[in-house]
Each structure stands twice: as structure tokens, then as C-alpha cells.
Amino acid sequence: MSIRVGFASRSSRIGMAASAVALVVLAAAPFWGGRDDLQLLSQIYTYVALASLWNLLAGYAGLVSVGQQAYVGLGAYLLFGFAILGGVPPLWSIPLAGVIAALTAIPVAALVFRLRGHYFAIGTWIIAEVFRLIASQVSVLGGGSGTSLPAHIVLAIASTRQLRDFLVYWIALALVVVILALIVLLLRSRYGLALKAIRDSELAAACNGIDVQRTKVLVYIFTAFGTAMVGALIFFQRLRVSPDSAFSVNDWTAFVIFITVIGGIGRIEGPIIGTVVFFALRQTLADLGTIYLLMLGAVAIVVMLAAPKGIWGLIVERFGWQIFPLERTVVRDTGSAGAAKRA
Amino acid sequence: MNSPILALDKVSKHFGAIVIADGIDLALSEGEALGIIGPNGAGKTTLFGIVSGTVAPDSGRVLYAGRDITHISPAQRCTIGIGRSFQVPLPFAGMSVFENLVVAAAFGGRRREREVYQGCMDILDRCGLGEKANRRAGSLTLIDRKRLELARALATDPRVLLLDEVAGGLTERECHVLIGLIADIRRSGVSIIWIEHVVHALLASVDRLLVLHNGAFIAAGDPHTVIKSPAVMEIYMGIETDV
Ligand SMILES: Nc1ncnc2c1ncn2[C@@H]1O[C@H](COP(=O)(O)OP(=O)(O)OP(=O)(O)O)[C@@H](O)[C@H]1O
Ligand SMILES: [Mg+2]
């Protein structure tokens, strides 16, 4: 009796179909939405991307970094630097920033991976602060007060403002799709098996032949690559960069942790659900000022008490759903009739 | 006897005042099955930690196939042939039972993922988990988690298999099945160290029995002789004359 192994399940087939429809609708947003809608959606995409990357790091590899703003800011500054000093088109700068950030992450990893637990978290934060201080010393990029993308570079992207808006929107959508696709491919690979095993039990992973430390370093580098690309994109949208905004621990780490934790850490769907909840709260409560932040805190506490594995964790426990086909399912071929045919 | 597949050489380990091992020697021959018993907290599980690399000994050496492995990582020890089950099961709870085995076979056995599928399924069938291959490991009962521990350790394709209390909680019939499975594993040439409180399962399976107490093996030899020895009676009757 032979067996077959596939990834798809009923819920993932529905999930993928729904995702495809959503993708088409979202790609057409410039034709049905206004300028504000596009901006809001772009922001949502960047948070989905940032949170998905942080989730990979903290949720799967157990690396709780509170310093990912280091790579958001690095990406942003690389984009501005390339454009202003080298005349590199911003579109090219985005992947380039990713590659350089990945290379930068190698020596940084050598440093922070000497630290464990809380010390690792604090170490990453300190590294981000160092990055911020360095950025504020670069006088050609405006030093501490930052700089804007020169008009001629902005104009070179597209001739009209509307076209530019569309283009930036599509790039944001493309980037989040690429990052999610990379994460799905990663998690489906041999490497993803190791990551999921590490997520569930580091001790058992090590005793089953997985080089835990090496896997973690590689995830750290990959995350830096993605995070810097998102950072470059965010500040490309804003057309202005400053050390405080680019290396903000609040915007690029605190909110991202909130999103991942309430959505469901260690699950690829978690950050997506979490981002939707976060923006729904923000859109409805933002007028309340400081109370809004208190409300976010309250929501986080309630979710952590009622559903420690987040909203998606609760759903998985109850229904076993997966939106993305990540889990290997094995089917026995009974030989006859091909009754067990799989997609 | 030819040189042992696994050996401990004057291994010592203390946790503060607790003595786990006080210059212990141990030699496991290729193909041999060794049972270890001892009172709760004697340090049996910790010894497995020392062999599998998750616990560093204070002094002494661990030798595998003649090579000093005292300082190599748990992952490497697994890939060169030391497979371990955990007394308190540590399943990859968010993954399916089948994926748990694929991890062990692909990484522990250093093979390509596709090549291990069939073998993993065979092992699951042998361990009584075949019908639960697609279940999330986190949803298994304790007994099934223990079965998964055994199956996963087997999937790493070990030359030395360390089993830590895999028989506890089984019914008489299930225990019988387990004894048959262990005999099968032995026939395939795997050497075994088995820690177990279910003594009759050990007596039916092992060539030699060791008794760990106060950091030393206080009795060793033929299982049926050892189990009836005064030293063992003393410990298990609780009338030990402790230090
Ligand atoms: N990491 C540790 N730090 C301190 N003490 C420990 C540690 N691990 C185990 N111990 C202690 O060492 C002793 C031996 O534990 P171990 O689990 O090895 O015993 P055991 O023989 O397997 O017992 P059991 O039969 O109950 O499984 C216990 O008293 C335990 O509390
Ligand atoms: Mg024990």
C-alpha cells in the first residue's frame, strides 16, 4: 500500500480561493477607491508584512526582537541615500535595501545571538538605537532632522500625482504578496519543518537532529531582508524620512507585537487577522486620543487572557482550519478507483 | 566483547546537593538491550540527558562508537545515531503526527524529505498511530503522545535508542504489543537503553539490568537475578539505609 502526501486541505482550498478573489479586488482598488482608501490599504499591507516577518522571528524561531525598527529605518535610509547620492530609482532601491540589510544582519546576529531571552530583546533594541544615532549623524541625509525625496526623483517615478499614487499602491500590494508567498514557501520547505518544530519544542527539535541555532540565525537574516524592503517602501510612500520616524520603536515594533499577539503568534494567518483588528480599532477609536492607546492595551490584555494563542490560535484549536496550505496530509492509496485523489 | 557502541567513562553530575552520578561507568554493546531502574529522582532521565547532549556532565566522557562525543551538540548526536524519547512527551504540538515523524526522519536521519514519507508511515503503523497520522499532535491523549515519542525516536533511524518510560499507563495487552515491537527493533540491530518502572516489560526485553541509586549503579547483571537482589529489595521496600 503506497501513500501520497499533499499540502492542501478543504479549508486551505477555500482559503486560497478567497485569497485569490481578495487579491483581484484589492489590485483593482485604484478603480473603486479614493486616494484615502489607497493610502489606508497600503498602510495595512505594510503592517501585514511587518507583522508576518516579526511573527516568523518571534512566533516560529522564538526570537523576541524589539529592535526590528533597526531594519525598517535602515531600509528607509538606504532608499533615500541611493536616490539622493547615487540617483538610483527608488523601485530598484527596495530590493537592494533588502539585500544590504540582510548582509548587515550577519554581523549584528553575531553580536545579539550571544544574548539569551530578555537580554536578546534588550540587545536588539540597543542595536536599533545605535542605528538611529548613526542615521542622525549622516549630514547629507539631513542629520537629526531628516530629509525629503528630491522633486526630480519623485517626478521621475510617474508624471502625474494620480499615476504615482496608483504605482505606489501596487508596489505595496506586490511587496506584501511577495513577502507572504516567500513565508509560505519557506514554511512548506524542509526549513519550515525545522522552524515549526523549533516553535513547538526547541529541546525536542535539537534531539531530532535540527541545528536550532543555525536555523535561528538564518531566519533573523531573512527577516532583516524583508523588513528593510518594507521600511524602504513605507518611507518611499511618505517621501520624507527622519531618524525618529524611521527608527520608531512604537510604530515598527510595539504595534507590530500587538498585531501579532492578538491575531495569533506562531501562525501565518495570525498577523493578517491581527492587522485587520488593529486597523478596525484605529479607524473607530483614533479620535479619542490617548484613550485609544489605553483601549489597545485593554484589548491586548483581554485577548491574552481569553485566547493566549490569539484569535487565529483559538480558531485552529476549535476547527483545525488553515488558510494557507502548509500542513502535510497523508493519504493511503487503496489502489482501486483513485478514491483518494488529491489536489 | 568488542568495543561498546556507547559508553560513559567516569561521568559525574550534581545538581547542588543532589548527586545524580558519581563517577559512573557504563558500556552498551552493539545489539544489546539494557534496562535501567531506580527510585524516583535517582537521575535516570538526567543520564539520558547526558548521553543525548542536553545535559552537560560535571566531569567524565561520553563515547559513541569509540569517539568522544562529550562536547558535540544534541542535534549532531542525533544525526550520528543516538535517538531519544522523552519521559514527559514533547510532541511538536502544532504539527500533525505524520509531520512530527517527517522532522525526525529528515533531520535526524539526514535524508531528503520525499524519501522518508513511506518509512514514516510504516513506523506510525507499527507504533499504533497509523490512523492518527493527520491528527494534530497537540490533540493526542497522553498514551498516544508516548507512542509518538517512541515512533519519532525510531524515525531518526538510530543505532542507539534511548527509551524513557514508554510503557507507563498501557493496558496489559498494549504492553504486550510494545514488548513485541521492542523485540522487532532489536532484531533490526538497534541497541537499546530502556528506563522503565513497569518491571515485567523490562524483564521480558532486556539482556542486562542496572539499578541507579545515589549516583551509582548499585546492582547490575542478569535482569531476573538483579530484580531479586537484596539491594533492590531494600530500595523498593523503602527500608534503605541511606547515607
Ligand atoms: N535541571 C535541573 N536542575 C536541578 N535539578 C534537577 C534538574 N533536572 C533534574 N533535577 C533533579 O535531579 C533529580 C533527578 O531527576 P531525574 O528526572 O533525572 O530522575 P529520574 O530518575 O528520571 O526520576 P523519575 O523516575 O521520577 O523519572 C531530581 O531530584 C530532579 O528534581
Ligand atoms: Mg525520569
Coordinates of C-alpha atoms in Angstrom, one line a residue, chain B residues 10-233:
Chain B
K10 CA 33.7 8.2 34.9
V11 CA 30.7 10.5 34.5
S12 CA 29.8 12.7 37.4
K13 CA 26.8 15.1 37.7
H14 CA 25.4 17.0 40.7
F15 CA 22.5 19.4 41.0
G16 CA 23.5 21.4 44.1
A17 CA 23.4 18.8 46.8
I18 CA 21.6 16.2 44.7
V19 CA 24.0 13.5 43.4
I20 CA 22.9 12.2 40.0
A21 CA 26.1 10.4 39.0
D22 CA 29.3 9.9 41.0
G23 CA 31.9 8.6 38.5
I24 CA 29.6 6.3 36.7
D25 CA 30.9 3.8 34.1
L26 CA 28.6 2.2 31.6
A27 CA 29.1 0.2 28.4
L28 CA 26.5 -0.8 25.9
S29 CA 27.5 -3.4 23.3
E30 CA 26.2 -3.3 19.8
G31 CA 22.9 -5.0 19.6
E32 CA 22.5 -5.2 23.4
A33 CA 19.4 -4.1 25.3
L34 CA 20.0 -2.6 28.7
G35 CA 17.4 -1.8 31.3
I36 CA 17.8 0.9 34.0
I37 CA 15.6 1.1 37.1
G38 CA 15.9 3.1 40.2
P39 CA 13.7 5.1 42.6
N40 CA 12.0 8.4 41.5
G41 CA 14.5 11.2 41.3
A42 CA 17.5 8.8 41.1
G43 CA 18.7 10.6 38.0
K44 CA 17.8 8.2 35.2
T45 CA 16.3 10.8 32.9
T46 CA 19.3 13.1 33.6
L47 CA 21.6 10.3 32.5
F48 CA 19.8 10.2 29.2
G49 CA 20.3 14.0 29.0
I50 CA 24.0 13.4 29.4
V51 CA 24.0 10.8 26.6
S52 CA 21.9 12.8 24.2
G53 CA 23.7 16.1 24.9
T54 CA 21.0 18.2 26.6
V55 CA 22.7 18.0 30.0
A56 CA 26.4 18.6 30.4
P57 CA 28.2 16.4 32.9
D58 CA 30.4 17.9 35.6
S59 CA 33.2 15.6 34.5
G60 CA 33.8 12.4 32.6
R61 CA 33.3 11.4 29.0
V62 CA 30.6 10.1 26.7
L63 CA 31.8 7.8 24.0
Y64 CA 29.9 6.7 20.9
A65 CA 31.4 4.1 18.5
G66 CA 34.8 4.8 20.1
R67 CA 34.5 8.5 19.5
D68 CA 34.4 11.1 22.3
I69 CA 31.1 13.0 21.9
T70 CA 31.1 14.8 25.2
H71 CA 31.2 18.2 23.6
I72 CA 29.1 17.8 20.5
S73 CA 25.6 19.2 20.2
P74 CA 22.3 17.2 20.7
A75 CA 21.5 17.6 17.0
Q76 CA 24.7 16.1 15.9
R77 CA 24.4 13.2 18.4
C78 CA 21.0 12.5 16.9
T79 CA 22.3 12.6 13.3
I80 CA 25.1 10.2 14.1
G81 CA 22.7 7.7 15.6
I82 CA 21.5 8.4 19.1
G83 CA 17.7 8.6 19.2
R84 CA 15.9 9.6 22.3
S85 CA 12.3 9.6 23.6
F86 CA 11.2 11.9 26.4
Q87 CA 9.6 10.7 29.6
V88 CA 7.3 13.8 29.6
P89 CA 6.3 13.8 26.0
L90 CA 7.5 16.8 23.9
P91 CA 5.5 16.5 20.7
F92 CA 5.7 19.2 18.1
A93 CA 2.1 20.0 19.2
G94 CA 1.2 22.3 16.3
M95 CA 2.2 19.9 13.6
S96 CA 0.5 16.7 12.5
V97 CA 1.6 13.3 13.9
F98 CA 3.0 12.5 10.4
E99 CA 4.9 15.8 10.2
N100 CA 6.4 15.0 13.7
L101 CA 8.0 11.9 12.1
V102 CA 9.0 13.6 8.9
V103 CA 11.0 16.1 11.0
A104 CA 12.8 13.3 12.9
A105 CA 13.4 11.2 9.7
A106 CA 14.5 14.1 7.5
F107 CA 16.8 15.9 10.1
G108 CA 17.7 13.1 12.5
G109 CA 18.1 10.7 9.6
R110 CA 19.7 13.3 7.3
R111 CA 17.6 12.4 4.4
R112 CA 15.6 14.2 1.7
E113 CA 12.0 14.9 2.7
R114 CA 10.3 12.9 0.0
E115 CA 12.4 9.8 0.7
V116 CA 11.2 9.5 4.2
Y117 CA 7.4 9.6 3.7
Q118 CA 6.8 5.9 3.3
G119 CA 9.2 4.9 6.1
C120 CA 7.4 7.3 8.5
M121 CA 4.1 5.9 7.7
D122 CA 5.4 2.4 8.3
I123 CA 6.7 3.4 11.7
L124 CA 3.4 5.0 12.6
D125 CA 1.6 1.8 11.7
R126 CA 4.0 -0.3 13.8
C127 CA 3.5 2.1 16.8
G128 CA -0.3 2.0 16.5
L129 CA -0.6 5.6 15.3
G130 CA -1.3 4.9 11.6
E131 CA -4.9 6.0 11.8
K132 CA -3.9 9.2 13.6
A133 CA -1.3 10.4 11.1
N134 CA -3.1 13.5 10.2
R135 CA -4.1 14.5 13.7
R136 CA -2.5 17.5 15.3
A137 CA 0.0 16.1 17.8
G138 CA -1.2 18.5 20.4
S139 CA -4.6 16.9 20.4
L140 CA -3.3 13.4 21.3
T141 CA -4.0 11.6 24.6
L142 CA -1.1 11.0 26.9
I143 CA -0.8 7.4 25.8
D144 CA -0.7 8.4 22.2
R145 CA 1.9 11.1 23.0
K146 CA 4.1 8.4 24.5
R147 CA 3.6 6.3 21.4
L148 CA 4.6 9.3 19.3
E149 CA 7.7 9.7 21.4
L150 CA 8.7 6.1 20.5
A151 CA 7.8 6.5 16.9
R152 CA 9.6 9.8 16.5
A153 CA 12.8 8.4 18.1
L154 CA 12.6 5.4 15.8
A155 CA 12.2 7.7 12.8
T156 CA 15.6 9.2 13.4
D157 CA 17.0 5.8 12.3
P158 CA 19.0 5.3 15.5
R159 CA 21.8 2.9 16.2
V160 CA 21.3 3.5 19.9
L161 CA 17.7 4.1 21.1
L162 CA 17.1 5.7 24.5
L163 CA 13.6 4.9 25.8
D164 CA 12.4 6.7 28.9
E165 CA 9.3 5.2 30.4
V166 CA 7.3 4.3 27.3
A167 CA 5.3 1.6 28.9
G168 CA 3.6 3.5 31.8
G169 CA -0.2 3.6 31.5
L170 CA -0.5 0.9 28.9
T171 CA -3.0 -1.9 29.4
E172 CA -1.7 -5.5 29.7
R173 CA -2.5 -6.1 26.0
E174 CA -0.9 -2.9 24.8
C175 CA 2.1 -3.6 26.9
H176 CA 2.4 -7.0 25.2
V177 CA 2.3 -5.3 21.8
L178 CA 5.0 -2.9 22.9
I179 CA 7.3 -5.8 24.0
G180 CA 6.8 -7.3 20.6
L181 CA 7.7 -4.0 18.9
I182 CA 10.9 -3.7 21.1
A183 CA 11.9 -7.2 20.1
D184 CA 11.4 -6.2 16.4
I185 CA 13.6 -3.2 16.9
R186 CA 16.3 -5.2 18.5
R187 CA 16.2 -7.7 15.6
S188 CA 16.9 -4.9 13.2
G189 CA 20.2 -4.4 15.0
V190 CA 19.4 -1.3 17.2
S191 CA 21.0 -1.2 20.6
I192 CA 18.6 0.0 23.4
I193 CA 18.7 1.5 26.8
W194 CA 15.3 1.4 28.4
I195 CA 14.4 3.2 31.6
E196 CA 11.1 1.7 32.9
H197 CA 9.1 1.4 36.1
V198 CA 7.0 -1.4 34.5
V199 CA 9.5 -4.0 35.5
H200 CA 7.9 -7.0 33.9
A201 CA 8.2 -5.3 30.5
L202 CA 11.9 -4.8 31.1
L203 CA 12.4 -8.4 32.3
A204 CA 10.8 -9.6 29.0
S205 CA 13.0 -7.4 26.9
V206 CA 16.5 -6.6 28.2
D207 CA 19.7 -8.6 28.4
R208 CA 21.0 -6.7 31.4
L209 CA 19.5 -4.6 34.2
L210 CA 21.2 -1.8 36.0
V211 CA 19.9 -0.2 39.2
L212 CA 20.7 3.5 39.7
H213 CA 20.8 4.8 43.3
N214 CA 22.6 7.6 45.0
G215 CA 24.7 8.3 41.9
A216 CA 25.9 4.8 41.3
F217 CA 24.8 1.6 39.7
I218 CA 24.3 -0.5 42.9
A219 CA 23.4 -3.7 41.0
A220 CA 24.0 -4.9 37.5
G221 CA 23.6 -8.1 35.6
D222 CA 21.0 -10.7 34.6
P223 CA 17.6 -9.0 35.0
H224 CA 15.9 -11.8 36.9
T225 CA 18.8 -12.0 39.4
V226 CA 19.1 -8.3 39.8
I227 CA 15.5 -7.8 40.5
K228 CA 15.6 -10.3 43.3
S229 CA 18.8 -9.0 44.8
P230 CA 18.8 -7.7 48.4
A231 CA 19.9 -4.2 47.3
V232 CA 16.9 -3.8 45.0
M233 CA 14.5 -5.2 47.6

